[in-house]
PDB file of C-alpha atoms in Angstrom:
ATOM      1  CA  ALA A   1      -7.015  -9.564   9.615  1.00 46.00           C
ATOM      2  CA  PRO A   2      -9.110 -11.272  12.334  1.00 46.00           C
ATOM      3  CA  THR A   3      -6.605 -14.128  12.655  1.00 53.00           C
ATOM      4  CA  ALA A   4      -3.697 -11.722  12.922  1.00 57.00           C
ATOM      5  CA  PHE A   5      -5.599  -9.715  15.494  1.00 51.00           C
ATOM      6  CA  VAL A   6      -6.254 -12.761  17.670  1.00 52.00           C
ATOM      7  CA  ARG A   7      -2.563 -13.657  17.521  1.00 60.00           C
ATOM      8  CA  LEU A   8      -1.611 -10.137  18.538  1.00 59.00           C
ATOM      9  CA  THR A   9      -4.060 -10.265  21.420  1.00 54.00           C
ATOM     10  CA  ALA A  10      -2.630 -13.550  22.678  1.00 58.00           C
ATOM     11  CA  ALA A  11       0.959 -12.327  22.332  1.00 60.00           C
ATOM     12  CA  ILE A  12       0.359  -9.205  24.368  1.00 60.00           C
ATOM     13  CA  ALA A  13      -1.629 -11.024  27.027  1.00 57.00           C
ATOM     14  CA  ALA A  14       0.988 -13.763  27.408  1.00 60.00           C
ATOM     15  CA  ARG A  15       4.113 -11.640  27.632  1.00 60.00           C
ATOM     16  CA  LYS A  16       5.277  -9.064  30.093  1.00 60.00           C
ATOM     17  CA  LEU A  17       6.073  -5.836  28.272  1.00 64.00           C
ATOM     18  CA  PRO A  18       7.522  -3.610  30.981  1.00 68.00           C
ATOM     19  CA  HIS A  19       9.277  -1.295  28.521  1.00 77.00           C
ATOM     20  CA  LEU A  20       6.544  -0.923  25.893  1.00 78.00           C
ATOM     21  CA  ARG A  21       5.987   2.819  25.379  1.00 86.00           C
ATOM     22  CA  THR A  22       3.865   2.974  22.198  1.00 89.00           C
ATOM     23  CA  LEU A  23       1.300   0.609  20.698  1.00 82.00           C
ATOM     24  CA  GLU A  24      -0.537   1.331  17.455  1.00 85.00           C
ATOM     25  CA  ILE A  25      -3.334  -0.840  16.071  1.00 78.00           C
ATOM     26  CA  ALA A  26      -4.632   1.015  13.028  1.00 74.00           C
ATOM     27  CA  THR A  27      -7.571   0.337  10.712  1.00 66.00           C
ATOM     28  CA  MET A  28      -8.244  -3.192  11.950  1.00 55.00           C
ATOM     29  CA  TYR A  29     -11.946  -3.959  11.592  1.00 50.00           C
ATOM     30  CA  THR A  30     -12.783  -7.237  13.291  1.00 45.00           C
ATOM     31  CA  ASP A  31     -15.700  -9.034  14.882  1.00 42.00           C
ATOM     32  CA  THR A  32     -13.943  -8.832  18.243  1.00 47.00           C
ATOM     33  CA  ALA A  33     -13.349  -5.591  20.084  1.00 47.00           C
ATOM     34  CA  VAL A  34     -10.005  -3.940  19.477  1.00 47.00           C
ATOM     35  CA  PRO A  35      -9.407  -3.250  23.197  1.00 45.00           C
ATOM     36  CA  LEU A  36      -8.848  -6.955  23.951  1.00 46.00           C
ATOM     37  CA  PRO A  37      -5.058  -6.475  23.993  1.00 49.00           C
ATOM     38  CA  VAL A  38      -5.543  -3.640  26.457  1.00 48.00           C
ATOM     39  CA  VAL A  39      -6.482  -6.179  29.134  1.00 42.00           C
ATOM     40  CA  GLY A  40      -2.970  -7.549  28.850  1.00 42.00           C
ATOM     41  CA  MET A  41      -1.415  -4.088  28.688  1.00 46.00           C
ATOM     42  CA  GLU A  42      -3.136  -3.036  31.879  1.00 48.00           C
ATOM     43  CA  LEU A  43      -1.206  -5.741  33.696  1.00 43.00           C
ATOM     44  CA  HIS A  44       1.992  -6.051  31.698  1.00 58.00           C
ATOM     45  CA  ALA A  45       2.816  -2.652  30.128  1.00 66.00           C
ATOM     46  CA  PRO A  46       3.003  -0.165  32.985  1.00 71.00           C
ATOM     47  CA  GLU A  47       5.173   2.251  30.974  1.00 80.00           C
ATOM     48  CA  LEU A  48       2.800   2.534  28.016  1.00 82.00           C
ATOM     49  CA  GLN A  49       2.603   6.216  27.070  1.00 90.00           C
ATOM     50  CA  ALA A  50       0.860   6.179  23.676  1.00 91.00           C
ATOM     51  CA  LEU A  51      -2.078   3.985  22.676  1.00 86.00           C
ATOM     52  CA  LEU A  52      -3.028   4.623  19.046  1.00 89.00           C
ATOM     53  CA  LEU A  53      -6.188   2.977  17.707  1.00 87.00           C
ATOM     54  CA  PRO A  54      -7.074   5.034  14.593  1.00 92.00           C
ATOM     55  CA  GLY A  55      -9.754   3.466  12.428  1.00 88.00           C
ATOM     56  CA  SER A  56     -10.086   0.477  14.725  1.00 79.00           C
ATOM     57  CA  TYR A  57     -13.847   0.840  15.327  1.00 83.00           C
ATOM     58  CA  ILE A  58     -13.478   0.378  19.042  1.00 82.00           C
ATOM     59  CA  GLY A  59     -17.134   1.205  19.789  1.00 86.00           C
ATOM     60  CA  ASP A  60     -18.822   2.252  23.010  1.00 88.00           C
ATOM     61  CA  THR A  61     -18.411  -1.226  24.499  1.00 80.00           C
ATOM     62  CA  GLY A  62     -14.692  -1.350  23.915  1.00 78.00           C
ATOM     63  CA  ILE A  63     -14.075   2.104  25.314  1.00 83.00           C
ATOM     64  CA  HIS A  64     -14.883   0.849  28.813  1.00 75.00           C
ATOM     65  CA  ILE A  65     -11.768  -1.352  28.742  1.00 68.00           C
ATOM     66  CA  VAL A  66      -9.604   1.567  27.623  1.00 72.00           C
ATOM     67  CA  ALA A  67     -11.115   3.597  30.451  1.00 73.00           C
ATOM     68  CA  GLN A  68     -10.018   0.936  32.929  1.00 70.00           C
ATOM     69  CA  LEU A  69      -6.481   1.128  31.547  1.00 64.00           C
ATOM     70  CA  LYS A  70      -6.351   4.883  32.165  1.00 65.00           C
ATOM     71  CA  LYS A  71      -7.623   4.378  35.708  1.00 64.00           C
ATOM     72  CA  SER A  72      -5.049   1.726  36.631  1.00 63.00           C
ATOM     73  CA  ALA A  73      -2.684   2.545  39.490  1.00 56.00           C
ATOM     74  CA  ASN A  74       0.444   2.265  37.309  1.00 57.00           C
ATOM     75  CA  ASN A  75      -1.027   4.351  34.514  1.00 72.00           C
ATOM     76  CA  SER A  76       1.470   6.386  32.476  1.00 83.00           C
ATOM     77  CA  LEU A  77      -0.669   6.917  29.360  1.00 88.00           C
ATOM     78  CA  LEU A  78      -0.150  10.377  27.876  1.00 94.00           C
ATOM     79  CA  GLN A  79      -1.565  10.017  24.358  1.00 95.00           C
ATOM     80  CA  LEU A  80      -4.745   8.260  23.187  1.00 93.00           C
ATOM     81  CA  ASN A  81      -5.905   8.159  19.567  1.00 94.00           C
ATOM     82  CA  LEU A  82      -9.480   6.947  19.021  1.00 93.00           C
ATOM     83  CA  ASN A  83      -9.888   8.425  15.534  1.00 95.00           C
ATOM     84  CA  ASP A  84     -12.796   6.860  13.626  1.00 94.00           C
ATOM     85  CA  GLY A  85     -13.605   4.622  16.583  1.00 91.00           C
ATOM     86  CA  ASN A  86     -17.368   4.278  16.056  1.00 92.00           C
ATOM     87  CA  LEU A  87     -18.025   6.084  19.335  1.00 94.00           C
ATOM     88  CA  THR A  88     -21.361   7.714  20.104  1.00 95.00           C
ATOM     89  CA  CYS A  89     -21.968  10.401  22.697  1.00 95.00           C
ATOM     90  CA  GLY A  90     -22.231   7.583  25.260  1.00 94.00           C
ATOM     91  CA  GLY A  91     -18.682   6.456  24.575  1.00 94.00           C
ATOM     92  CA  ILE A  92     -17.458  10.054  24.649  1.00 96.00           C
ATOM     93  CA  GLU A  93     -19.087  10.429  28.065  1.00 95.00           C
ATOM     94  CA  VAL A  94     -17.057   7.458  29.366  1.00 93.00           C
ATOM     95  CA  VAL A  95     -13.860   9.072  28.067  1.00 94.00           C
ATOM     96  CA  ALA A  96     -14.776  12.397  29.671  1.00 96.00           C
ATOM     97  CA  GLU A  97     -15.424  10.768  33.037  1.00 93.00           C
ATOM     98  CA  THR A  98     -12.111   8.918  32.849  1.00 92.00           C
ATOM     99  CA  LEU A  99     -10.269  12.199  32.326  1.00 93.00           C
ATOM    100  CA  LEU A 100     -11.287  13.224  35.842  1.00 93.00           C
ATOM    101  CA  HIS A 101      -9.865  10.132  37.523  1.00 90.00           C
ATOM    102  CA  PRO A 102      -6.977  11.085  39.867  1.00 88.00           C
ATOM    103  CA  SER A 103      -4.536   8.709  38.142  1.00 86.00           C
ATOM    104  CA  CYS A 104      -5.308   9.918  34.604  1.00 89.00           C
ATOM    105  CA  GLN A 105      -2.378  11.849  33.111  1.00 91.00           C
ATOM    106  CA  LEU A 106      -3.616  11.985  29.528  1.00 93.00           C
ATOM    107  CA  GLN A 107      -2.372  15.054  27.642  1.00 97.00           C
ATOM    108  CA  THR A 108      -3.286  14.357  24.001  1.00 98.00           C
ATOM    109  CA  LEU A 109      -6.683  12.982  22.960  1.00 97.00           C
ATOM    110  CA  ASP A 110      -7.864  12.376  19.386  1.00 98.00           C
ATOM    111  CA  LEU A 111     -11.630  11.808  19.094  1.00 98.00           C
ATOM    112  CA  SER A 112     -11.933  12.833  15.454  1.00 98.00           C
ATOM    113  CA  ILE A 113     -14.540  11.195  13.201  1.00 97.00           C
ATOM    114  CA  ASN A 114     -16.751  10.017  16.053  1.00 97.00           C
ATOM    115  CA  GLY A 115     -20.322  10.858  17.079  1.00 96.00           C
ATOM    116  CA  CYS A 116     -19.534  13.309  19.853  1.00 96.00           C
ATOM    117  CA  GLN A 117     -22.446  15.630  19.134  1.00 95.00           C
ATOM    118  CA  GLU A 118     -23.712  18.223  21.592  1.00 95.00           C
ATOM    119  CA  GLN A 119     -24.194  15.738  24.447  1.00 97.00           C
ATOM    120  CA  GLY A 120     -20.658  14.388  24.233  1.00 97.00           C
ATOM    121  CA  ALA A 121     -19.251  17.906  23.986  1.00 97.00           C
ATOM    122  CA  SER A 122     -21.089  18.832  27.172  1.00 97.00           C
ATOM    123  CA  CYS A 123     -19.363  15.978  29.034  1.00 97.00           C
ATOM    124  CA  LEU A 124     -15.923  16.944  27.702  1.00 98.00           C
ATOM    125  CA  VAL A 125     -16.524  20.564  28.676  1.00 98.00           C
ATOM    126  CA  LYS A 126     -17.225  19.521  32.265  1.00 98.00           C
ATOM    127  CA  SER A 127     -13.902  17.671  32.403  1.00 98.00           C
ATOM    128  CA  LEU A 128     -11.992  20.605  30.910  1.00 98.00           C
ATOM    129  CA  LYS A 129     -13.526  23.052  33.362  1.00 97.00           C
ATOM    130  CA  ALA A 130     -12.754  20.686  36.234  1.00 97.00           C
ATOM    131  CA  GLY A 131      -9.037  20.815  35.444  1.00 96.00           C
ATOM    132  CA  CYS A 132      -8.299  17.552  33.610  1.00 96.00           C
ATOM    133  CA  SER A 133      -4.749  17.160  32.268  1.00 96.00           C
ATOM    134  CA  LEU A 134      -5.553  17.505  28.546  1.00 97.00           C
ATOM    135  CA  THR A 135      -3.469  19.998  26.572  1.00 98.00           C
ATOM    136  CA  LYS A 136      -4.327  18.845  23.021  1.00 98.00           C
ATOM    137  CA  LEU A 137      -7.808  17.828  21.864  1.00 98.00           C
ATOM    138  CA  ASN A 138      -8.915  16.793  18.372  1.00 98.00           C
ATOM    139  CA  LEU A 139     -12.663  17.058  17.715  1.00 98.00           C
ATOM    140  CA  ARG A 140     -12.515  17.146  13.920  1.00 98.00           C
ATOM    141  CA  ASP A 141     -15.653  15.832  12.216  1.00 98.00           C
ATOM    142  CA  THR A 142     -17.518  14.915  15.411  1.00 97.00           C
ATOM    143  CA  MET A 143     -20.999  16.218  14.519  1.00 96.00           C
ATOM    144  CA  LEU A 144     -20.756  19.333  16.680  1.00 94.00           C
ATOM    145  CA  ASN A 145     -23.168  22.242  16.279  1.00 91.00           C
ATOM    146  CA  ASP A 146     -23.008  25.924  17.225  1.00 89.00           C
ATOM    147  CA  THR A 147     -24.414  25.175  20.685  1.00 92.00           C
ATOM    148  CA  ALA A 148     -21.590  22.709  21.320  1.00 94.00           C
ATOM    149  CA  LEU A 149     -19.115  25.287  20.094  1.00 93.00           C
ATOM    150  CA  GLU A 150     -20.516  27.849  22.516  1.00 93.00           C
ATOM    151  CA  MET A 151     -19.988  25.375  25.375  1.00 95.00           C
ATOM    152  CA  ILE A 152     -16.420  24.689  24.241  1.00 97.00           C
ATOM    153  CA  GLY A 153     -15.755  28.416  24.087  1.00 95.00           C
ATOM    154  CA  ASP A 154     -17.013  28.718  27.656  1.00 95.00           C
ATOM    155  CA  ALA A 155     -14.614  25.957  28.747  1.00 97.00           C
ATOM    156  CA  LEU A 156     -11.686  27.791  27.158  1.00 97.00           C
ATOM    157  CA  THR A 157     -12.351  30.763  29.433  1.00 96.00           C
ATOM    158  CA  SER A 158     -12.066  28.625  32.563  1.00 97.00           C
ATOM    159  CA  SER A 159      -8.893  29.114  34.573  1.00 96.00           C
ATOM    160  CA  CYS A 160      -8.795  25.317  35.049  1.00 97.00           C
ATOM    161  CA  CYS A 161      -8.730  24.505  31.326  1.00 98.00           C
ATOM    162  CA  GLN A 162      -5.204  23.585  30.170  1.00 98.00           C
ATOM    163  CA  LEU A 163      -5.807  23.227  26.422  1.00 98.00           C
ATOM    164  CA  ILE A 164      -3.150  24.753  24.190  1.00 98.00           C
ATOM    165  CA  GLU A 165      -4.204  23.079  20.920  1.00 98.00           C
ATOM    166  CA  LEU A 166      -7.743  22.410  19.643  1.00 98.00           C
ATOM    167  CA  ASP A 167      -9.007  21.016  16.323  1.00 98.00           C
ATOM    168  CA  LEU A 168     -12.633  21.855  15.469  1.00 97.00           C
ATOM    169  CA  SER A 169     -12.393  21.271  11.725  1.00 97.00           C
ATOM    170  CA  ASP A 170     -15.068  19.742   9.466  1.00 97.00           C
ATOM    171  CA  ASN A 171     -18.018  20.212  11.806  1.00 95.00           C
ATOM    172  CA  GLY A 172     -20.126  22.498   9.651  1.00 86.00           C
ATOM    173  CA  PHE A 173     -20.139  25.456  12.011  1.00 87.00           C
ATOM    174  CA  GLY A 174     -21.592  28.683  10.703  1.00 83.00           C
ATOM    175  CA  ASP A 175     -20.537  32.283  11.106  1.00 86.00           C
ATOM    176  CA  GLU A 176     -22.114  32.504  14.565  1.00 82.00           C
ATOM    177  CA  GLY A 177     -19.877  29.674  15.732  1.00 82.00           C
ATOM    178  CA  VAL A 178     -16.666  31.555  15.032  1.00 86.00           C
ATOM    179  CA  ARG A 179     -18.013  34.532  17.015  1.00 85.00           C
ATOM    180  CA  ASN A 180     -18.425  32.332  20.098  1.00 85.00           C
ATOM    181  CA  ILE A 181     -14.866  31.042  19.811  1.00 90.00           C
ATOM    182  CA  ALA A 182     -13.446  34.510  19.132  1.00 89.00           C
ATOM    183  CA  ARG A 183     -14.887  35.780  22.405  1.00 90.00           C
ATOM    184  CA  ALA A 184     -13.086  33.001  24.257  1.00 93.00           C
ATOM    185  CA  LEU A 185      -9.767  33.662  22.522  1.00 93.00           C
ATOM    186  CA  THR A 186      -9.555  37.168  23.973  1.00 92.00           C
ATOM    187  CA  ASN A 187     -10.340  36.049  27.511  1.00 94.00           C
ATOM    188  CA  PRO A 188      -7.274  36.373  29.802  1.00 94.00           C
ATOM    189  CA  ALA A 189      -7.814  32.834  31.130  1.00 95.00           C
ATOM    190  CA  CYS A 190      -7.634  31.200  27.692  1.00 96.00           C
ATOM    191  CA  GLN A 191      -4.320  29.406  27.085  1.00 96.00           C
ATOM    192  CA  LEU A 192      -4.976  28.200  23.525  1.00 97.00           C
ATOM    193  CA  ASN A 193      -2.039  28.664  21.128  1.00 97.00           C
ATOM    194  CA  VAL A 194      -3.194  26.644  18.105  1.00 98.00           C
ATOM    195  CA  LEU A 195      -6.728  26.467  16.686  1.00 97.00           C
ATOM    196  CA  LEU A 196      -7.790  24.497  13.617  1.00 97.00           C
ATOM    197  CA  PHE A 197     -11.118  25.603  12.138  1.00 95.00           C
ATOM    198  CA  ASP A 198     -10.790  24.159   8.645  1.00 96.00           C
ATOM    199  CA  GLY A 199     -13.640  22.929   6.473  1.00 94.00           C
ATOM    200  CA  ASN A 200     -16.507  24.743   8.149  1.00 92.00           C
ATOM    201  CA  TYR A 201     -19.014  27.108   6.506  1.00 89.00           C
ATOM    202  CA  LEU A 202     -17.468  30.464   7.275  1.00 91.00           C
ATOM    203  CA  HIS A 203     -18.152  33.345   4.904  1.00 92.00           C
ATOM    204  CA  LYS A 204     -17.171  37.016   4.957  1.00 93.00           C
ATOM    205  CA  VAL A 205     -19.642  37.480   7.839  1.00 94.00           C
ATOM    206  CA  GLY A 206     -17.590  35.011   9.886  1.00 93.00           C
ATOM    207  CA  ALA A 207     -14.380  36.834   8.993  1.00 94.00           C
ATOM    208  CA  LYS A 208     -15.955  40.117  10.088  1.00 95.00           C
ATOM    209  CA  SER A 209     -17.171  38.546  13.346  1.00 93.00           C
ATOM    210  CA  LEU A 210     -13.659  37.306  14.081  1.00 94.00           C
ATOM    211  CA  HIS A 211     -12.260  40.749  13.373  1.00 95.00           C
ATOM    212  CA  ASP A 212     -14.872  42.580  15.446  1.00 95.00           C
ATOM    213  CA  GLU A 213     -14.580  40.330  18.505  1.00 93.00           C
ATOM    214  CA  VAL A 214     -10.780  40.437  18.590  1.00 94.00           C
ATOM    215  CA  THR A 215     -10.263  44.124  17.823  1.00 95.00           C
ATOM    216  CA  SER A 216     -12.894  45.313  20.316  1.00 95.00           C
ATOM    217  CA  ALA A 217     -11.621  43.178  23.207  1.00 93.00           C
ATOM    218  CA  GLU A 218      -9.755  44.645  26.162  1.00 92.00           C
ATOM    219  CA  THR A 219      -7.050  41.955  25.996  1.00 92.00           C
ATOM    220  CA  PRO A 220      -5.113  40.513  23.018  1.00 93.00           C
ATOM    221  CA  MET A 221      -6.008  37.219  21.386  1.00 92.00           C
ATOM    222  CA  CYS A 222      -3.964  34.352  22.812  1.00 91.00           C
ATOM    223  CA  LEU A 223      -3.504  32.398  19.565  1.00 95.00           C
ATOM    224  CA  SER A 224      -0.208  32.201  17.709  1.00 95.00           C
ATOM    225  CA  ARG A 225      -1.386  29.836  14.919  1.00 95.00           C
ATOM    226  CA  LEU A 226      -4.822  29.758  13.260  1.00 95.00           C
ATOM    227  CA  TYR A 227      -6.002  27.424  10.488  1.00 95.00           C
ATOM    228  CA  LEU A 228      -9.056  28.503   8.467  1.00 94.00           C
ATOM    229  CA  ARG A 229      -8.525  26.395   5.367  1.00 94.00           C
ATOM    230  CA  ASP A 230     -11.336  25.341   3.024  1.00 93.00           C
ATOM    231  CA  ASN A 231     -13.947  27.818   4.191  1.00 93.00           C
ATOM    232  CA  GLU A 232     -15.718  30.350   1.973  1.00 92.00           C
ATOM    233  CA  PHE A 233     -14.227  33.737   2.874  1.00 91.00           C
ATOM    234  CA  GLY A 234     -13.400  34.921  -0.622  1.00 89.00           C
ATOM    235  CA  ARG A 235     -11.899  38.327  -1.356  1.00 88.00           C
ATOM    236  CA  ALA A 236     -14.342  40.189   0.879  1.00 92.00           C
ATOM    237  CA  GLY A 237     -13.519  37.964   3.850  1.00 92.00           C
ATOM    238  CA  ALA A 238      -9.808  38.372   3.135  1.00 89.00           C
ATOM    239  CA  GLN A 239     -10.142  42.113   3.681  1.00 91.00           C
ATOM    240  CA  TRP A 240     -11.485  41.548   7.193  1.00 94.00           C
ATOM    241  CA  ILE A 241      -8.717  39.044   7.932  1.00 92.00           C
ATOM    242  CA  MET A 242      -6.108  41.556   6.745  1.00 90.00           C
ATOM    243  CA  MET A 243      -7.502  44.209   9.095  1.00 93.00           C
ATOM    244  CA  LEU A 244      -7.498  41.653  11.901  1.00 94.00           C
ATOM    245  CA  LEU A 245      -3.820  40.881  11.321  1.00 92.00           C
ATOM    246  CA  ASN A 246      -3.008  44.589  11.563  1.00 91.00           C
ATOM    247  CA  SER A 247      -4.734  44.921  14.936  1.00 94.00           C
ATOM    248  CA  PRO A 248      -2.541  45.207  18.066  1.00 94.00           C
ATOM    249  CA  ASN A 249      -4.857  42.642  19.668  1.00 94.00           C
ATOM    250  CA  CYS A 250      -3.818  40.018  17.122  1.00 94.00           C
ATOM    251  CA  LYS A 251      -0.731  38.026  18.164  1.00 91.00           C
ATOM    252  CA  LEU A 252      -0.877  35.507  15.312  1.00 93.00           C
ATOM    253  CA  ASN A 253       2.421  34.662  13.659  1.00 90.00           C
ATOM    254  CA  TYR A 254       0.853  32.173  11.242  1.00 91.00           C
ATOM    255  CA  ILE A 255      -2.570  31.826   9.619  1.00 92.00           C
ATOM    256  CA  SER A 256      -3.657  29.476   6.834  1.00 92.00           C
ATOM    257  CA  LEU A 257      -6.433  30.576   4.481  1.00 90.00           C
ATOM    258  CA  ALA A 258      -5.830  27.993   1.747  1.00 89.00           C
ATOM    259  CA  GLY A 259      -8.908  26.925  -0.177  1.00 89.00           C
ATOM    260  CA  ASN A 260     -10.867  30.167   0.394  1.00 88.00           C
ATOM    261  CA  ASP A 261     -10.679  31.546  -3.157  1.00 83.00           C
ATOM    262  CA  ILE A 262      -8.238  34.258  -2.108  1.00 81.00           C
ATOM    263  CA  PRO A 263      -5.619  35.375  -4.658  1.00 72.00           C
ATOM    264  CA  THR A 264      -2.078  34.392  -3.682  1.00 66.00           C
ATOM    265  CA  THR A 265      -1.042  37.980  -4.381  1.00 62.00           C
ATOM    266  CA  HIS A 266      -3.381  39.428  -1.753  1.00 60.00           C
ATOM    267  CA  PRO A 267      -1.427  41.781   0.570  1.00 61.00           C
ATOM    268  CA  PHE A 268      -1.375  40.672   4.215  1.00 61.00           C
ATOM    269  CA  GLY A 269       1.439  42.810   5.569  1.00 47.00           C
ATOM    270  CA  GLN A 270       4.282  41.184   7.501  1.00 45.00           C
ATOM    271  CA  LYS A 271       2.318  38.226   8.913  1.00 52.00           C
ATOM    272  CA  GLU A 272       2.959  34.719   7.598  1.00 57.00           C
ATOM    273  CA  VAL A 273      -0.184  33.881   5.648  1.00 73.00           C
ATOM    274  CA  ASP A 274      -0.702  30.725   3.604  1.00 73.00           C
ATOM    275  CA  VAL A 275      -3.293  31.133   0.836  1.00 56.00           C
ATOM    276  CA  SER A 276      -1.963  28.408  -1.455  1.00 50.00           C
ATOM    277  CA  LEU A 277      -4.249  25.689  -2.761  1.00 37.00           C
TER     278      LEU A 277
END
């Protein structure tokens, strides 16, 4: 793998690639930083729109080179995947700062399986509230806590935030976390259409909180698709979800509750509900 990586680096650096639109370097663990080819792309691939580096262990050092790519004058990058990139909150901070650069047009950002934590979330929130171009953000399994979730919920209520899709799965949020997000979802400024909240620790209390926040709000919930797979709602939580779906404030047309120990025969009215395993 290291030899192949070095060859790839040299090939990209040596050739002009004016029409390259997508580059994926996946799961390539090496002793050299994955972003080395990016130095060549900054100069020779002005039309690059998607840079996909899932599992490449880019690290906080390497992220600085990617940041320079997004700041370049001929930048056309719209999608960046840094899944499992060995980033700490320091690396996330660099990404967040880059999002505010005038030439940055990034719309889709995948930071899943990195060490974002509360500090990194705070930096991302500042960028979202300042009107960065992001519309899709993946923060699955990024060590976020309920405080981070409260900050993210606050960002969603900003009129400058453009997010329409957000993944907060596998972060271990509790029932209080879903209450903070639910408040944001009924704010008129929130534009979110799709929310993934799978694999957290939500029980029937969380289901009730979601119901109470949405049904008591003055404006309808903005979401059209909600994913709550692999939580711990059970039958009691399913009752609260069913009442939520029957509320005029609920505009969902799809919700997934798979992996919550809910019988597949449970009545949910006319809404499309997935409770399969």
